[in-house]
Amino acid sequence: MSTPHRLILSLAGILISGSVLAVQPPEAPRPPVAPAPPGKQINVFNGADEGYALVDSSKDSVTTTGSGIDGVQIKHLKETVKGQFLWFRDQGKAYLLQDATLLARINAAWQPTQELGQQMSSLGKQMGAQGKSMGALGKQMSAQGRNQSAAARSESEQMKALGRQQGEVGRQLGQASRRQALASSDSERAAADREVEKLQAKMESLQDQMEQHGDRLAAMNDRDDASMQALSRQMKENGKPMDALGKQMQALGKQQEQASKAADKATRAIIEEALRSGKARPV
């Protein structure tokens, strides 16, 4: 056997016993969960002080802040009070504020948070779309891995079968060579020569097939590797916008936190004003 043949067989052996059989399809990344369909607008902001709820019956909108929110009472008021109102607690007592001027100021205080919320919702939709794109690429990578694994296994199994045949032909060739060497007559020697030539031709044919499978296996790995690398590059490129969107979302989240604190401070100042002026009534 020539040196190139030995090198090809060695390469084939490495491919069979190593990376080819170890190929596992990569797990497809899961796309982000799609945002829930729009329904009631309920904004909740945490706070250590006594809570309040800004309710708009006509828009089915509720914004709550703080603790001690009486959901049952608010639901009852929402069914009986028309338009917008502010429910709040002060020193353990519940109050209702319906003054249009004060409510307008409260709405203005919370307006920045509403705008930021819309921006965050828009970014969330963009991230969802980007996530679906990355998920589709992940599925392609997974399918590519499965196909690569199946095709490589097929080539490897055929090479193993050819190797077994070569082993058997080699055994027969050894026996024929011994008969050739021990032949006591010209006819016996001629018969042994023909058998040796026949087995050598068969061995060469098996070796040619082995090399063809080895070449296909190597080309398959090169092709599949290139395809997988291309998908990986696409995944990386698709990840860049997701990173940028995530940073924007983080920045908006900080702005939302600051805007919420400012709105809460303004609302509590208006609550104190309503209590002093008597525009808030106990409920």
PDB file of N, CA and C in Angstrom, residues 54-137:
ATOM      1  N   LEU A  54     -54.741  55.248  41.114  1.00  0.00           N
ATOM      2  CA  LEU A  54     -55.328  56.179  40.154  1.00  0.00           C
ATOM      3  C   LEU A  54     -56.132  55.339  39.173  1.00  0.00           C
ATOM      4  N   VAL A  55     -57.443  55.542  39.174  1.00  0.00           N
ATOM      5  CA  VAL A  55     -58.352  54.674  38.421  1.00  0.00           C
ATOM      6  C   VAL A  55     -59.109  55.491  37.386  1.00  0.00           C
ATOM      7  N   ASP A  56     -59.206  54.939  36.181  1.00  0.00           N
ATOM      8  CA  ASP A  56     -60.006  55.562  35.125  1.00  0.00           C
ATOM      9  C   ASP A  56     -60.986  54.515  34.619  1.00  0.00           C
ATOM     10  N   SER A  57     -62.241  54.625  35.054  1.00  0.00           N
ATOM     11  CA  SER A  57     -63.250  53.632  34.696  1.00  0.00           C
ATOM     12  C   SER A  57     -63.489  53.587  33.195  1.00  0.00           C
ATOM     13  N   SER A  58     -63.444  54.745  32.544  1.00  0.00           N
ATOM     14  CA  SER A  58     -63.745  54.794  31.114  1.00  0.00           C
ATOM     15  C   SER A  58     -62.682  54.096  30.271  1.00  0.00           C
ATOM     16  N   LYS A  59     -61.428  54.085  30.755  1.00  0.00           N
ATOM     17  CA  LYS A  59     -60.333  53.470  30.003  1.00  0.00           C
ATOM     18  C   LYS A  59     -59.913  52.123  30.586  1.00  0.00           C
ATOM     19  N   ASP A  60     -60.602  51.705  31.648  1.00  0.00           N
ATOM     20  CA  ASP A  60     -60.251  50.449  32.311  1.00  0.00           C
ATOM     21  C   ASP A  60     -58.773  50.444  32.702  1.00  0.00           C
ATOM     22  N   SER A  61     -58.314  51.582  33.251  1.00  0.00           N
ATOM     23  CA  SER A  61     -56.908  51.759  33.601  1.00  0.00           C
ATOM     24  C   SER A  61     -56.753  51.936  35.105  1.00  0.00           C
ATOM     25  N   VAL A  62     -55.747  51.271  35.672  1.00  0.00           N
ATOM     26  CA  VAL A  62     -55.471  51.371  37.106  1.00  0.00           C
ATOM     27  C   VAL A  62     -53.962  51.505  37.305  1.00  0.00           C
ATOM     28  N   THR A  63     -53.542  52.521  38.065  1.00  0.00           N
ATOM     29  CA  THR A  63     -52.143  52.681  38.456  1.00  0.00           C
ATOM     30  C   THR A  63     -52.080  52.671  39.972  1.00  0.00           C
ATOM     31  N   THR A  64     -51.360  51.719  40.543  1.00  0.00           N
ATOM     32  CA  THR A  64     -51.277  51.611  42.002  1.00  0.00           C
ATOM     33  C   THR A  64     -49.845  51.807  42.464  1.00  0.00           C
ATOM     34  N   THR A  65     -49.702  52.385  43.642  1.00  0.00           N
ATOM     35  CA  THR A  65     -48.388  52.602  44.246  1.00  0.00           C
ATOM     36  C   THR A  65     -48.487  52.387  45.748  1.00  0.00           C
ATOM     37  N   GLY A  66     -47.449  51.767  46.323  1.00  0.00           N
ATOM     38  CA  GLY A  66     -47.407  51.597  47.771  1.00  0.00           C
ATOM     39  C   GLY A  66     -48.127  50.357  48.245  1.00  0.00           C
ATOM     40  N   SER A  67     -48.326  50.292  49.556  1.00  0.00           N
ATOM     41  CA  SER A  67     -48.929  49.117  50.181  1.00  0.00           C
ATOM     42  C   SER A  67     -50.299  49.465  50.750  1.00  0.00           C
ATOM     43  N   GLY A  68     -50.989  48.427  51.185  1.00  0.00           N
ATOM     44  CA  GLY A  68     -52.290  48.642  51.815  1.00  0.00           C
ATOM     45  C   GLY A  68     -53.400  48.969  50.840  1.00  0.00           C
ATOM     46  N   ILE A  69     -53.265  48.546  49.589  1.00  0.00           N
ATOM     47  CA  ILE A  69     -54.297  48.809  48.585  1.00  0.00           C
ATOM     48  C   ILE A  69     -55.498  47.899  48.844  1.00  0.00           C
ATOM     49  N   ASP A  70     -56.678  48.500  48.935  1.00  0.00           N
ATOM     50  CA  ASP A  70     -57.913  47.742  49.161  1.00  0.00           C
ATOM     51  C   ASP A  70     -58.552  47.446  47.805  1.00  0.00           C
ATOM     52  N   GLY A  71     -58.216  46.289  47.249  1.00  0.00           N
ATOM     53  CA  GLY A  71     -58.711  45.944  45.924  1.00  0.00           C
ATOM     54  C   GLY A  71     -60.213  45.820  45.854  1.00  0.00           C
ATOM     55  N   VAL A  72     -60.830  45.309  46.921  1.00  0.00           N
ATOM     56  CA  VAL A  72     -62.286  45.132  46.927  1.00  0.00           C
ATOM     57  C   VAL A  72     -62.982  46.488  46.874  1.00  0.00           C
ATOM     58  N   GLN A  73     -62.520  47.416  47.714  1.00  0.00           N
ATOM     59  CA  GLN A  73     -63.138  48.743  47.738  1.00  0.00           C
ATOM     60  C   GLN A  73     -62.918  49.476  46.415  1.00  0.00           C
ATOM     61  N   ILE A  74     -61.723  49.365  45.873  1.00  0.00           N
ATOM     62  CA  ILE A  74     -61.435  50.027  44.595  1.00  0.00           C
ATOM     63  C   ILE A  74     -62.317  49.460  43.490  1.00  0.00           C
ATOM     64  N   LYS A  75     -62.517  48.142  43.483  1.00  0.00           N
ATOM     65  CA  LYS A  75     -63.381  47.528  42.474  1.00  0.00           C
ATOM     66  C   LYS A  75     -64.809  48.046  42.602  1.00  0.00           C
ATOM     67  N   HIS A  76     -65.278  48.182  43.843  1.00  0.00           N
ATOM     68  CA  HIS A  76     -66.631  48.704  44.074  1.00  0.00           C
ATOM     69  C   HIS A  76     -66.741  50.149  43.586  1.00  0.00           C
ATOM     70  N   LEU A  77     -65.749  50.973  43.918  1.00  0.00           N
ATOM     71  CA  LEU A  77     -65.763  52.371  43.473  1.00  0.00           C
ATOM     72  C   LEU A  77     -65.681  52.457  41.950  1.00  0.00           C
ATOM     73  N   LYS A  78     -64.926  51.574  41.352  1.00  0.00           N
ATOM     74  CA  LYS A  78     -64.777  51.576  39.894  1.00  0.00           C
ATOM     75  C   LYS A  78     -66.117  51.312  39.213  1.00  0.00           C
ATOM     76  N   GLU A  79     -66.965  50.545  39.883  1.00  0.00           N
ATOM     77  CA  GLU A  79     -68.277  50.226  39.322  1.00  0.00           C
ATOM     78  C   GLU A  79     -69.308  51.313  39.592  1.00  0.00           C
ATOM     79  N   THR A  80     -69.062  52.116  40.634  1.00  0.00           N
ATOM     80  CA  THR A  80     -70.064  53.118  41.027  1.00  0.00           C
ATOM     81  C   THR A  80     -69.657  54.555  40.712  1.00  0.00           C
ATOM     82  N   VAL A  81     -68.365  54.817  40.603  1.00  0.00           N
ATOM     83  CA  VAL A  81     -67.886  56.178  40.341  1.00  0.00           C
ATOM     84  C   VAL A  81     -67.549  56.314  38.861  1.00  0.00           C
ATOM     85  N   LYS A  82     -68.102  57.329  38.230  1.00  0.00           N
ATOM     86  CA  LYS A  82     -67.844  57.545  36.807  1.00  0.00           C
ATOM     87  C   LYS A  82     -66.543  58.325  36.600  1.00  0.00           C
ATOM     88  N   GLY A  83     -65.870  58.018  35.485  1.00  0.00           N
ATOM     89  CA  GLY A  83     -64.667  58.762  35.139  1.00  0.00           C
ATOM     90  C   GLY A  83     -63.464  58.379  35.981  1.00  0.00           C
ATOM     91  N   GLN A  84     -62.568  59.330  36.120  1.00  0.00           N
ATOM     92  CA  GLN A  84     -61.307  59.072  36.821  1.00  0.00           C
ATOM     93  C   GLN A  84     -61.390  59.503  38.282  1.00  0.00           C
ATOM     94  N   PHE A  85     -60.706  58.768  39.135  1.00  0.00           N
ATOM     95  CA  PHE A  85     -60.624  59.148  40.548  1.00  0.00           C
ATOM     96  C   PHE A  85     -59.327  58.607  41.138  1.00  0.00           C
ATOM     97  N   LEU A  86     -58.966  59.174  42.282  1.00  0.00           N
ATOM     98  CA  LEU A  86     -57.792  58.718  43.031  1.00  0.00           C
ATOM     99  C   LEU A  86     -58.260  58.190  44.374  1.00  0.00           C
ATOM    100  N   TRP A  87     -57.940  56.952  44.647  1.00  0.00           N
ATOM    101  CA  TRP A  87     -58.202  56.349  45.963  1.00  0.00           C
ATOM    102  C   TRP A  87     -56.867  56.321  46.696  1.00  0.00           C
ATOM    103  N   PHE A  88     -56.893  56.703  47.979  1.00  0.00           N
ATOM    104  CA  PHE A  88     -55.647  56.659  48.753  1.00  0.00           C
ATOM    105  C   PHE A  88     -55.947  56.478  50.234  1.00  0.00           C
ATOM    106  N   ARG A  89     -54.925  56.138  50.973  1.00  0.00           N
ATOM    107  CA  ARG A  89     -55.020  56.020  52.426  1.00  0.00           C
ATOM    108  C   ARG A  89     -54.152  57.096  53.067  1.00  0.00           C
ATOM    109  N   ASP A  90     -54.624  57.588  54.187  1.00  0.00           N
ATOM    110  CA  ASP A  90     -53.837  58.520  54.995  1.00  0.00           C
ATOM    111  C   ASP A  90     -54.120  58.227  56.458  1.00  0.00           C
ATOM    112  N   GLN A  91     -53.073  57.839  57.174  1.00  0.00           N
ATOM    113  CA  GLN A  91     -53.200  57.479  58.587  1.00  0.00           C
ATOM    114  C   GLN A  91     -54.266  56.396  58.785  1.00  0.00           C
ATOM    115  N   GLY A  92     -54.277  55.427  57.903  1.00  0.00           N
ATOM    116  CA  GLY A  92     -55.173  54.285  58.019  1.00  0.00           C
ATOM    117  C   GLY A  92     -56.567  54.503  57.470  1.00  0.00           C
ATOM    118  N   LYS A  93     -56.908  55.710  57.055  1.00  0.00           N
ATOM    119  CA  LYS A  93     -58.243  55.994  56.526  1.00  0.00           C
ATOM    120  C   LYS A  93     -58.196  56.060  55.001  1.00  0.00           C
ATOM    121  N   ALA A  94     -59.276  55.596  54.357  1.00  0.00           N
ATOM    122  CA  ALA A  94     -59.371  55.612  52.898  1.00  0.00           C
ATOM    123  C   ALA A  94     -60.080  56.877  52.436  1.00  0.00           C
ATOM    124  N   TYR A  95     -59.582  57.455  51.328  1.00  0.00           N
ATOM    125  CA  TYR A  95     -60.154  58.695  50.788  1.00  0.00           C
ATOM    126  C   TYR A  95     -60.360  58.548  49.282  1.00  0.00           C
ATOM    127  N   LEU A  96     -61.264  59.409  48.780  1.00  0.00           N
ATOM    128  CA  LEU A  96     -61.547  59.449  47.352  1.00  0.00           C
ATOM    129  C   LEU A  96     -61.379  60.880  46.856  1.00  0.00           C
ATOM    130  N   LEU A  97     -60.622  61.035  45.762  1.00  0.00           N
ATOM    131  CA  LEU A  97     -60.401  62.359  45.173  1.00  0.00           C
ATOM    132  C   LEU A  97     -60.914  62.343  43.739  1.00  0.00           C
ATOM    133  N   GLN A  98     -61.831  63.298  43.435  1.00  0.00           N
ATOM    134  CA  GLN A  98     -62.393  63.390  42.087  1.00  0.00           C
ATOM    135  C   GLN A  98     -62.204  64.775  41.466  1.00  0.00           C
ATOM    136  N   ASP A  99     -61.505  65.653  42.141  1.00  0.00           N
ATOM    137  CA  ASP A  99     -61.320  67.008  41.629  1.00  0.00           C
ATOM    138  C   ASP A  99     -60.552  66.963  40.300  1.00  0.00           C
ATOM    139  N   ALA A 100     -61.159  67.515  39.250  1.00  0.00           N
ATOM    140  CA  ALA A 100     -60.591  67.421  37.899  1.00  0.00           C
ATOM    141  C   ALA A 100     -59.234  68.109  37.792  1.00  0.00           C
ATOM    142  N   THR A 101     -59.088  69.248  38.455  1.00  0.00           N
ATOM    143  CA  THR A 101     -57.830  70.000  38.359  1.00  0.00           C
ATOM    144  C   THR A 101     -56.681  69.232  39.000  1.00  0.00           C
ATOM    145  N   LEU A 102     -56.932  68.712  40.194  1.00  0.00           N
ATOM    146  CA  LEU A 102     -55.883  67.948  40.878  1.00  0.00           C
ATOM    147  C   LEU A 102     -55.571  66.646  40.135  1.00  0.00           C
ATOM    148  N   LEU A 103     -56.620  66.013  39.605  1.00  0.00           N
ATOM    149  CA  LEU A 103     -56.390  64.781  38.845  1.00  0.00           C
ATOM    150  C   LEU A 103     -55.576  65.051  37.580  1.00  0.00           C
ATOM    151  N   ALA A 104     -55.812  66.205  36.956  1.00  0.00           N
ATOM    152  CA  ALA A 104     -55.041  66.567  35.760  1.00  0.00           C
ATOM    153  C   ALA A 104     -53.564  66.725  36.105  1.00  0.00           C
ATOM    154  N   ARG A 105     -53.282  67.290  37.260  1.00  0.00           N
ATOM    155  CA  ARG A 105     -51.889  67.445  37.686  1.00  0.00           C
ATOM    156  C   ARG A 105     -51.243  66.079  37.971  1.00  0.00           C
ATOM    157  N   ILE A 106     -52.036  65.195  38.552  1.00  0.00           N
ATOM    158  CA  ILE A 106     -51.516  63.842  38.812  1.00  0.00           C
ATOM    159  C   ILE A 106     -51.230  63.126  37.491  1.00  0.00           C
ATOM    160  N   ASN A 107     -52.161  63.268  36.535  1.00  0.00           N
ATOM    161  CA  ASN A 107     -51.951  62.646  35.219  1.00  0.00           C
ATOM    162  C   ASN A 107     -50.692  63.189  34.550  1.00  0.00           C
ATOM    163  N   ALA A 108     -50.493  64.501  34.676  1.00  0.00           N
ATOM    164  CA  ALA A 108     -49.308  65.122  34.078  1.00  0.00           C
ATOM    165  C   ALA A 108     -48.036  64.595  34.735  1.00  0.00           C
ATOM    166  N   ALA A 109     -48.110  64.350  36.056  1.00  0.00           N
ATOM    167  CA  ALA A 109     -46.935  63.827  36.765  1.00  0.00           C
ATOM    168  C   ALA A 109     -46.571  62.424  36.281  1.00  0.00           C
ATOM    169  N   TRP A 110     -47.602  61.634  35.959  1.00  0.00           N
ATOM    170  CA  TRP A 110     -47.361  60.257  35.541  1.00  0.00           C
ATOM    171  C   TRP A 110     -47.178  60.104  34.030  1.00  0.00           C
ATOM    172  N   GLN A 111     -47.419  61.163  33.274  1.00  0.00           N
ATOM    173  CA  GLN A 111     -47.331  61.074  31.816  1.00  0.00           C
ATOM    174  C   GLN A 111     -45.965  60.574  31.324  1.00  0.00           C
ATOM    175  N   PRO A 112     -44.843  61.053  31.889  1.00  0.00           N
ATOM    176  CA  PRO A 112     -43.538  60.542  31.425  1.00  0.00           C
ATOM    177  C   PRO A 112     -43.399  59.031  31.578  1.00  0.00           C
ATOM    178  N   THR A 113     -43.970  58.481  32.650  1.00  0.00           N
ATOM    179  CA  THR A 113     -43.866  57.026  32.833  1.00  0.00           C
ATOM    180  C   THR A 113     -44.675  56.292  31.771  1.00  0.00           C
ATOM    181  N   GLN A 114     -45.812  56.880  31.366  1.00  0.00           N
ATOM    182  CA  GLN A 114     -46.619  56.256  30.321  1.00  0.00           C
ATOM    183  C   GLN A 114     -45.855  56.249  28.994  1.00  0.00           C
ATOM    184  N   GLU A 115     -45.222  57.370  28.686  1.00  0.00           N
ATOM    185  CA  GLU A 115     -44.460  57.463  27.441  1.00  0.00           C
ATOM    186  C   GLU A 115     -43.277  56.497  27.449  1.00  0.00           C
ATOM    187  N   LEU A 116     -42.595  56.427  28.593  1.00  0.00           N
ATOM    188  CA  LEU A 116     -41.479  55.489  28.702  1.00  0.00           C
ATOM    189  C   LEU A 116     -41.972  54.049  28.594  1.00  0.00           C
ATOM    190  N   GLY A 117     -43.133  53.794  29.167  1.00  0.00           N
ATOM    191  CA  GLY A 117     -43.701  52.455  29.076  1.00  0.00           C
ATOM    192  C   GLY A 117     -43.997  52.058  27.636  1.00  0.00           C
ATOM    193  N   GLN A 118     -44.494  53.017  26.847  1.00  0.00           N
ATOM    194  CA  GLN A 118     -44.755  52.739  25.437  1.00  0.00           C
ATOM    195  C   GLN A 118     -43.457  52.460  24.682  1.00  0.00           C
ATOM    196  N   GLN A 119     -42.416  53.226  25.002  1.00  0.00           N
ATOM    197  CA  GLN A 119     -41.120  52.989  24.355  1.00  0.00           C
ATOM    198  C   GLN A 119     -40.575  51.606  24.714  1.00  0.00           C
ATOM    199  N   MET A 120     -40.732  51.228  25.986  1.00  0.00           N
ATOM    200  CA  MET A 120     -40.253  49.919  26.422  1.00  0.00           C
ATOM    201  C   MET A 120     -41.060  48.808  25.756  1.00  0.00           C
ATOM    202  N   SER A 121     -42.364  49.048  25.577  1.00  0.00           N
ATOM    203  CA  SER A 121     -43.197  48.058  24.896  1.00  0.00           C
ATOM    204  C   SER A 121     -42.760  47.887  23.448  1.00  0.00           C
ATOM    205  N   SER A 122     -42.445  49.015  22.795  1.00  0.00           N
ATOM    206  CA  SER A 122     -41.976  48.955  21.405  1.00  0.00           C
ATOM    207  C   SER A 122     -40.654  48.202  21.305  1.00  0.00           C
ATOM    208  N   LEU A 123     -39.749  48.494  22.238  1.00  0.00           N
ATOM    209  CA  LEU A 123     -38.470  47.778  22.249  1.00  0.00           C
ATOM    210  C   LEU A 123     -38.682  46.286  22.500  1.00  0.00           C
ATOM    211  N   GLY A 124     -39.634  45.980  23.373  1.00  0.00           N
ATOM    212  CA  GLY A 124     -39.925  44.582  23.662  1.00  0.00           C
ATOM    213  C   GLY A 124     -40.393  43.837  22.420  1.00  0.00           C
ATOM    214  N   LYS A 125     -41.207  44.507  21.593  1.00  0.00           N
ATOM    215  CA  LYS A 125     -41.666  43.879  20.354  1.00  0.00           C
ATOM    216  C   LYS A 125     -40.498  43.651  19.397  1.00  0.00           C
ATOM    217  N   GLN A 126     -39.598  44.639  19.334  1.00  0.00           N
ATOM    218  CA  GLN A 126     -38.421  44.480  18.470  1.00  0.00           C
ATOM    219  C   GLN A 126     -37.543  43.328  18.950  1.00  0.00           C
ATOM    220  N   MET A 127     -37.386  43.224  20.273  1.00  0.00           N
ATOM    221  CA  MET A 127     -36.579  42.136  20.823  1.00  0.00           C
ATOM    222  C   MET A 127     -37.245  40.792  20.556  1.00  0.00           C
ATOM    223  N   GLY A 128     -38.592  40.775  20.617  1.00  0.00           N
ATOM    224  CA  GLY A 128     -39.308  39.540  20.320  1.00  0.00           C
ATOM    225  C   GLY A 128     -39.101  39.103  18.878  1.00  0.00           C
ATOM    226  N   ALA A 129     -39.173  40.071  17.938  1.00  0.00           N
ATOM    227  CA  ALA A 129     -38.954  39.752  16.527  1.00  0.00           C
ATOM    228  C   ALA A 129     -37.521  39.273  16.290  1.00  0.00           C
ATOM    229  N   GLN A 130     -36.571  39.943  16.938  1.00  0.00           N
ATOM    230  CA  GLN A 130     -35.167  39.552  16.792  1.00  0.00           C
ATOM    231  C   GLN A 130     -34.945  38.170  17.385  1.00  0.00           C
ATOM    232  N   GLY A 131     -35.615  37.903  18.494  1.00  0.00           N
ATOM    233  CA  GLY A 131     -35.493  36.593  19.123  1.00  0.00           C
ATOM    234  C   GLY A 131     -36.043  35.484  18.235  1.00  0.00           C
ATOM    235  N   LYS A 132     -37.147  35.767  17.522  1.00  0.00           N
ATOM    236  CA  LYS A 132     -37.702  34.768  16.605  1.00  0.00           C
ATOM    237  C   LYS A 132     -36.719  34.462  15.481  1.00  0.00           C
ATOM    238  N   SER A 133     -36.062  35.516  14.987  1.00  0.00           N
ATOM    239  CA  SER A 133     -35.068  35.326  13.927  1.00  0.00           C
ATOM    240  C   SER A 133     -33.917  34.454  14.418  1.00  0.00           C
ATOM    241  N   MET A 134     -33.453  34.717  15.644  1.00  0.00           N
ATOM    242  CA  MET A 134     -32.362  33.922  16.203  1.00  0.00           C
ATOM    243  C   MET A 134     -32.824  32.493  16.471  1.00  0.00           C
ATOM    244  N   GLY A 135     -34.079  32.346  16.880  1.00  0.00           N
ATOM    245  CA  GLY A 135     -34.614  31.010  17.105  1.00  0.00           C
ATOM    246  C   GLY A 135     -34.672  30.201  15.816  1.00  0.00           C
ATOM    247  N   ALA A 136     -35.051  30.869  14.706  1.00  0.00           N
ATOM    248  CA  ALA A 136     -35.093  30.190  13.409  1.00  0.00           C
ATOM    249  C   ALA A 136     -33.698  29.735  12.992  1.00  0.00           C
ATOM    250  N   LEU A 137     -32.707  30.595  13.225  1.00  0.00           N
ATOM    251  CA  LEU A 137     -31.323  30.214  12.917  1.00  0.00           C
ATOM    252  C   LEU A 137     -30.880  29.037  13.781  1.00  0.00           C
TER     253      LEU A 137
END
